[in-house]
Coordinates of N, CA and C in Angstrom, one line a residue:
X1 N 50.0 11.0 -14.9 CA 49.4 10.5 -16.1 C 48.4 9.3 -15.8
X2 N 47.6 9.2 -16.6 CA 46.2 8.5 -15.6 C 46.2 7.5 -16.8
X3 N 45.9 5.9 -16.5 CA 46.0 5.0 -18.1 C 44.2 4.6 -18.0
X4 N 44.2 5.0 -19.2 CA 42.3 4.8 -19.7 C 42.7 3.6 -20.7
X5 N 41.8 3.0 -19.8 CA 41.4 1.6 -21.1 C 40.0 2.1 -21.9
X6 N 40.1 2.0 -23.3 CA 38.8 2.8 -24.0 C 37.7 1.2 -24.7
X7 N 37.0 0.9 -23.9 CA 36.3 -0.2 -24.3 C 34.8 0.4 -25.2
X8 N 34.8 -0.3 -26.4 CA 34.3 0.0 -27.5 C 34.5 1.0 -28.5
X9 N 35.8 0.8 -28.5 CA 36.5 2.1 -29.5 C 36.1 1.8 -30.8
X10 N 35.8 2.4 -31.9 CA 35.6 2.4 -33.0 C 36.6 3.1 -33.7
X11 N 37.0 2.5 -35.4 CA 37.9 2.7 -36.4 C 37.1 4.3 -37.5
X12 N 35.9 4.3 -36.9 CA 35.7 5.8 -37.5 C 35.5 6.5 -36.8
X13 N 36.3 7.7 -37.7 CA 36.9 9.0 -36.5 C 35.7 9.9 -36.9
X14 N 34.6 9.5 -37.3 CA 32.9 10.4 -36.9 C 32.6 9.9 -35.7
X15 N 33.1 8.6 -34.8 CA 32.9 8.5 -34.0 C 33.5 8.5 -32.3
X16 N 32.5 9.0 -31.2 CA 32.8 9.9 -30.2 C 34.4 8.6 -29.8
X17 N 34.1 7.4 -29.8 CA 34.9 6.8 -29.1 C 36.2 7.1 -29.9
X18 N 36.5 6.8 -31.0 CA 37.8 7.7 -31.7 C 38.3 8.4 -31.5
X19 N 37.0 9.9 -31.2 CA 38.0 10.9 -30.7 C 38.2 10.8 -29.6
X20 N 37.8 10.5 -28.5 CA 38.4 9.8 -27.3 C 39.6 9.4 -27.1
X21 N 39.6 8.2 -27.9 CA 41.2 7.7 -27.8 C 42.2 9.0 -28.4
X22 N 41.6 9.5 -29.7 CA 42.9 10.5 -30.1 C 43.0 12.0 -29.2
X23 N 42.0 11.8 -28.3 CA 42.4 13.1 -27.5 C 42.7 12.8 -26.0
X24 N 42.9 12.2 -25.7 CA 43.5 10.9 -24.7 C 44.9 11.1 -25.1
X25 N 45.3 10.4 -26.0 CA 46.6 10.8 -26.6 C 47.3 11.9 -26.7
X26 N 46.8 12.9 -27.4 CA 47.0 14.2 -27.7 C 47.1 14.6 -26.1
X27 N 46.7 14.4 -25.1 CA 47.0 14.8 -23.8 C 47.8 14.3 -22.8
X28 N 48.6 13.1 -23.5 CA 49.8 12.6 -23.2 C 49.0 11.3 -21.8
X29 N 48.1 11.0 -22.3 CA 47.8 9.9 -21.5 C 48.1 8.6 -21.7
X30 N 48.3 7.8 -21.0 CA 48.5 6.2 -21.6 C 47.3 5.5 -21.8
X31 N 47.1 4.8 -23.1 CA 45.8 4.4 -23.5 C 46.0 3.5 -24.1
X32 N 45.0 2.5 -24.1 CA 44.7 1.0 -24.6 C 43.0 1.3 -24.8
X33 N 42.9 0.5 -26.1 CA 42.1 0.3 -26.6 C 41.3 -0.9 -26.9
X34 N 39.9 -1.0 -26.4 CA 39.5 -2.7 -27.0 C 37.9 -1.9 -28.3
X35 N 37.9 -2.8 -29.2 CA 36.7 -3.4 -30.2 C 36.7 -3.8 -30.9
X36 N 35.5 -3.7 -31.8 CA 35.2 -4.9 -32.5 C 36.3 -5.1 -33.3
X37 N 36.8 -4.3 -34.2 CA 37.5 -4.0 -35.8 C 38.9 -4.1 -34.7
X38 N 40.1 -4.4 -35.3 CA 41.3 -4.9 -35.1 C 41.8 -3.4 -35.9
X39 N 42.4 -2.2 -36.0 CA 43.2 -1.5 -36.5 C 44.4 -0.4 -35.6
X40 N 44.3 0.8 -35.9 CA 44.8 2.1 -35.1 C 44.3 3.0 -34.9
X41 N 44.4 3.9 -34.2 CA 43.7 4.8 -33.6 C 44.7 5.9 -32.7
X42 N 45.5 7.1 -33.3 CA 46.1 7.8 -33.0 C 47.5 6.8 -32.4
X43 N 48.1 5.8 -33.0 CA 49.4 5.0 -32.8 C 48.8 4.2 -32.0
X44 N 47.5 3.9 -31.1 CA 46.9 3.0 -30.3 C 46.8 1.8 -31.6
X45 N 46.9 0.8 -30.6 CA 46.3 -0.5 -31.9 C 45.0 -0.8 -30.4
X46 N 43.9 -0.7 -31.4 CA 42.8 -1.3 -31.2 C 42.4 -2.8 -31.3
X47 N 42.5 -3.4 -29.9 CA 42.5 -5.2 -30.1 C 41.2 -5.5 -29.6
X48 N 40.9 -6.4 -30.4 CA 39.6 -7.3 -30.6 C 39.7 -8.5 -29.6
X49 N 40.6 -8.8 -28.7 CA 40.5 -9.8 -27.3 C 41.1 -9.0 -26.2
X50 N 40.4 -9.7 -25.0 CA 40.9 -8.9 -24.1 C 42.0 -9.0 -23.1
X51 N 42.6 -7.9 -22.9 CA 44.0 -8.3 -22.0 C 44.4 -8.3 -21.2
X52 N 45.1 -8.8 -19.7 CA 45.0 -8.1 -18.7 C 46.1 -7.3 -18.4
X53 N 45.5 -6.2 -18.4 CA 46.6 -4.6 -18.5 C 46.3 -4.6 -17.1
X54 N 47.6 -3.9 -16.7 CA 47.4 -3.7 -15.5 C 47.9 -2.4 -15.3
X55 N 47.4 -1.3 -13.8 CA 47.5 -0.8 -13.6 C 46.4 0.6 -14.1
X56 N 45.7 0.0 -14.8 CA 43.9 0.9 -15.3 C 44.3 1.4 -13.7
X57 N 43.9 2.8 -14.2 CA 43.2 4.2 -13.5 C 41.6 4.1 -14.0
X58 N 41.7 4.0 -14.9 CA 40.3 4.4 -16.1 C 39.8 3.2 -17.3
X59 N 38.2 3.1 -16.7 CA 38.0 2.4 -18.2 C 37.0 3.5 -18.2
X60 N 36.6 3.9 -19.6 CA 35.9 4.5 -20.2 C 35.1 3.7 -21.7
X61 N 33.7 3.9 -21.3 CA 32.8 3.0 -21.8 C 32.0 3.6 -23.2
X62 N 32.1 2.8 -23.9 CA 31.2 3.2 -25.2 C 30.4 2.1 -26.0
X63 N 29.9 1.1 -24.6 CA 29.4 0.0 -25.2 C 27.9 0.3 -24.4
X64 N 26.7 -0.1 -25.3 CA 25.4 0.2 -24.8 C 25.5 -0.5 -23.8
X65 N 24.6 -0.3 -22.6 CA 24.1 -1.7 -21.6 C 24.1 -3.1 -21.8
X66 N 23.7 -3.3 -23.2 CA 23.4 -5.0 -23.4 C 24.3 -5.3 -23.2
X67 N 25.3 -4.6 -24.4 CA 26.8 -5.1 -24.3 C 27.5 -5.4 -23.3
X68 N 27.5 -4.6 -22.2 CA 28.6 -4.3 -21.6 C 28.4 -5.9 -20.7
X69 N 27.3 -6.0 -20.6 CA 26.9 -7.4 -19.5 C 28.3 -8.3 -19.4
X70 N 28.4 -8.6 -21.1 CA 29.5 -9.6 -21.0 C 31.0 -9.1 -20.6
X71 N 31.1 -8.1 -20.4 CA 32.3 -7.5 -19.9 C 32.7 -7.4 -18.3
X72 N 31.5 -7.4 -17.2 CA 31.2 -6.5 -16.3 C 32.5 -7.4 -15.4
X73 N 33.0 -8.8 -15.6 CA 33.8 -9.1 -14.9 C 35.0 -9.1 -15.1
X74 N 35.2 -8.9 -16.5 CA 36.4 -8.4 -17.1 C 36.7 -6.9 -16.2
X75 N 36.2 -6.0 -16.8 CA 36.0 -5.0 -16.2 C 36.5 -4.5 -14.7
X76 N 35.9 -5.2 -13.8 CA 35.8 -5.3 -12.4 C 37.0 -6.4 -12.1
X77 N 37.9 -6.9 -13.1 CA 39.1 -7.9 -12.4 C 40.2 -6.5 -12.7
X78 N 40.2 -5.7 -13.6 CA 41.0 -4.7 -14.0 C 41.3 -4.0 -12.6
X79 N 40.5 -3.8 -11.9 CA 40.2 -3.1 -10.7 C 40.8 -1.4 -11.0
X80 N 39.6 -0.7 -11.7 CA 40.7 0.4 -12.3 C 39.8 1.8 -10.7
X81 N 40.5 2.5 -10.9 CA 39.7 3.4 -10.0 C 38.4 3.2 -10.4
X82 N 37.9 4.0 -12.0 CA 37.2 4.4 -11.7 C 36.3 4.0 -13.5
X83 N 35.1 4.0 -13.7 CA 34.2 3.4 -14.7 C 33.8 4.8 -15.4
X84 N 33.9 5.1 -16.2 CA 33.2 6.3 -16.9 C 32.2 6.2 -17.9
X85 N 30.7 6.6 -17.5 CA 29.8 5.7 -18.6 C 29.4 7.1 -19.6
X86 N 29.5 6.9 -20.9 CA 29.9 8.3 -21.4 C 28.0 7.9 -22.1
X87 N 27.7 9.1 -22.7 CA 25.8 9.1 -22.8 C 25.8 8.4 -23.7
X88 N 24.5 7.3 -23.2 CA 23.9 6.0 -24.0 C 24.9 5.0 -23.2
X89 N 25.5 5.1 -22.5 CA 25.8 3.7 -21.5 C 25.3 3.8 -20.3
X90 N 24.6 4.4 -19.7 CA 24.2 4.3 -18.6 C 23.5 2.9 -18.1
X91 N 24.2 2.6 -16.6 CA 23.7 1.2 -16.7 C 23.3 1.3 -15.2
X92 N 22.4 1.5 -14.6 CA 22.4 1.4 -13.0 C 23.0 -0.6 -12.6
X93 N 22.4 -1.5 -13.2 CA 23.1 -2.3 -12.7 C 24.4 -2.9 -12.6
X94 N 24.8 -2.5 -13.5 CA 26.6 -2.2 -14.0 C 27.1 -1.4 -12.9
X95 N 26.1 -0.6 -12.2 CA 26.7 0.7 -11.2 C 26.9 -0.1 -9.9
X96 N 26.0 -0.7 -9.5 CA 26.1 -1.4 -8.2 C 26.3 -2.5 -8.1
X97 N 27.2 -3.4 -9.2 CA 28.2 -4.2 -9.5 C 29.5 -3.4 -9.2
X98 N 29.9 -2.4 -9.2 CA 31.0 -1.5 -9.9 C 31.2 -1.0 -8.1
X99 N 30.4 -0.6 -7.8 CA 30.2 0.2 -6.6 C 30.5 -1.3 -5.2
X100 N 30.3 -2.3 -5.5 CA 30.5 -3.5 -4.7 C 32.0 -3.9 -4.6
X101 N 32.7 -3.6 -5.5 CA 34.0 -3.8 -6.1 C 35.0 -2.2 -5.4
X102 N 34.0 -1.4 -4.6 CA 34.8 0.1 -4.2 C 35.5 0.6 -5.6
X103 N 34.9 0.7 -7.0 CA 35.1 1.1 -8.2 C 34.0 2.2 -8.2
X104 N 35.0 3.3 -8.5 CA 34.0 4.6 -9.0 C 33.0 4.5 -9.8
X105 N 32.0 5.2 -9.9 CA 31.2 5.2 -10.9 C 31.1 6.7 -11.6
X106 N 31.2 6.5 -12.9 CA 30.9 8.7 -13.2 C 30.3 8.3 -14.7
X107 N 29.1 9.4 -15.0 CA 28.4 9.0 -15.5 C 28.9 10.3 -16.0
X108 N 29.9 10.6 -17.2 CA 30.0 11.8 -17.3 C 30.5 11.5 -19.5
X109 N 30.9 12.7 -19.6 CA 31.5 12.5 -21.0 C 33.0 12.8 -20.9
X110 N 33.6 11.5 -21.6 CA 34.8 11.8 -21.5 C 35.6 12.6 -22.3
X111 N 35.1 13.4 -23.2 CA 35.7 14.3 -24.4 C 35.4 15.7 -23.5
X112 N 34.2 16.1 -22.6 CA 33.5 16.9 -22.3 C 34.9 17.1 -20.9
X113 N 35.0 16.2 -20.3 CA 36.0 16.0 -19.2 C 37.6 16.8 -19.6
X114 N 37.9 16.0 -20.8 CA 39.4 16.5 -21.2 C 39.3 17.7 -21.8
X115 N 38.2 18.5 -22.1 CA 38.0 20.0 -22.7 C 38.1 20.8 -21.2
X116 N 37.3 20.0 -20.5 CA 37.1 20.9 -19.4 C 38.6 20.9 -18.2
X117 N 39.7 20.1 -18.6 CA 40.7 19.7 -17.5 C 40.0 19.3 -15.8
X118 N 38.9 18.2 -16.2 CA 38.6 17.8 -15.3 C 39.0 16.4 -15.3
X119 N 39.3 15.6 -16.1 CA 39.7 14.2 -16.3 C 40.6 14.0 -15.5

C-alpha cells in the first residue's frame, strides 16, 4: 500500500483533485490531503497547514507552477519516492529541484494511473 500525499485537493467533487483522493481511497491506499478549504473528502480531512507526515511514497500535485514554488521545500523535506505532476502542473524547474533530491519525477495522471493499475 503506497501513502499519497494529495497537495491541492479541492472540496468539489467536479473536481479532478477530489476524485483523486476518493479513488485513492476506494483502492485502499493511505491518503493525506492538503488545501485551501479545511473539510472531507472520502473520510480524509483536508488540512489547510502543513504536516510532517512521514513515510510519503507519493505526493501527487494539483497546484499550477506558481503555486507550487512555495511548497517545493516542503515537498522535497517529505522525501517521498516519487512527485506526480498531473496536466497543468507541469513544472521543469520543480523537476530538477526534485531530480537533485534523487525524487522521481512523473508527469502522468493520477486518476488515469489508478484505472490503468499502473499506480
Amino acid at each position: 500500500m503506497k501513502y499519497t500525499l494529495v497537495m491541492g485537493a479541492s472540496l468539489k467533487p467536479d473536481r479532478y483533485s477530489y476524485l483523486a483522493v476518493s479513488r485513492l481511497v476506494a483502492a485502499n491506499h493511505k491518503v493525506s490531503a492538503f488545501g485551501r478549504q479545511q473539510g472531507v473528502i472520502a473520510g480524509i480531512v483536508v488540512e489547510t497547514s502543513l504536516e510532517a507526515y512521514q513515510g510519503v511514497d507519493t505526493v501527487t500535485l494539483y497546484l499550477n507552477p506558481k503555486a507550487q514554488k512555495e511548497y517545493y521545500s516542503y515537498i522535497c523535506s517529505l522525501q517521498p519516492k516519487r512527485v506526480i505532476f498531473n496536466p497543468g502542473t507541469e513544472n521543469p524547474e520543480f523537476y530538477d529541484i526534485l531530480k537533485k533530491h534523487a525524487i522521481e519525477v512523473e508527469v502522468a495522471c493520477t486518476l488515469v494511473l489508478l484505472a490503468t493499475n499502473q499506480y
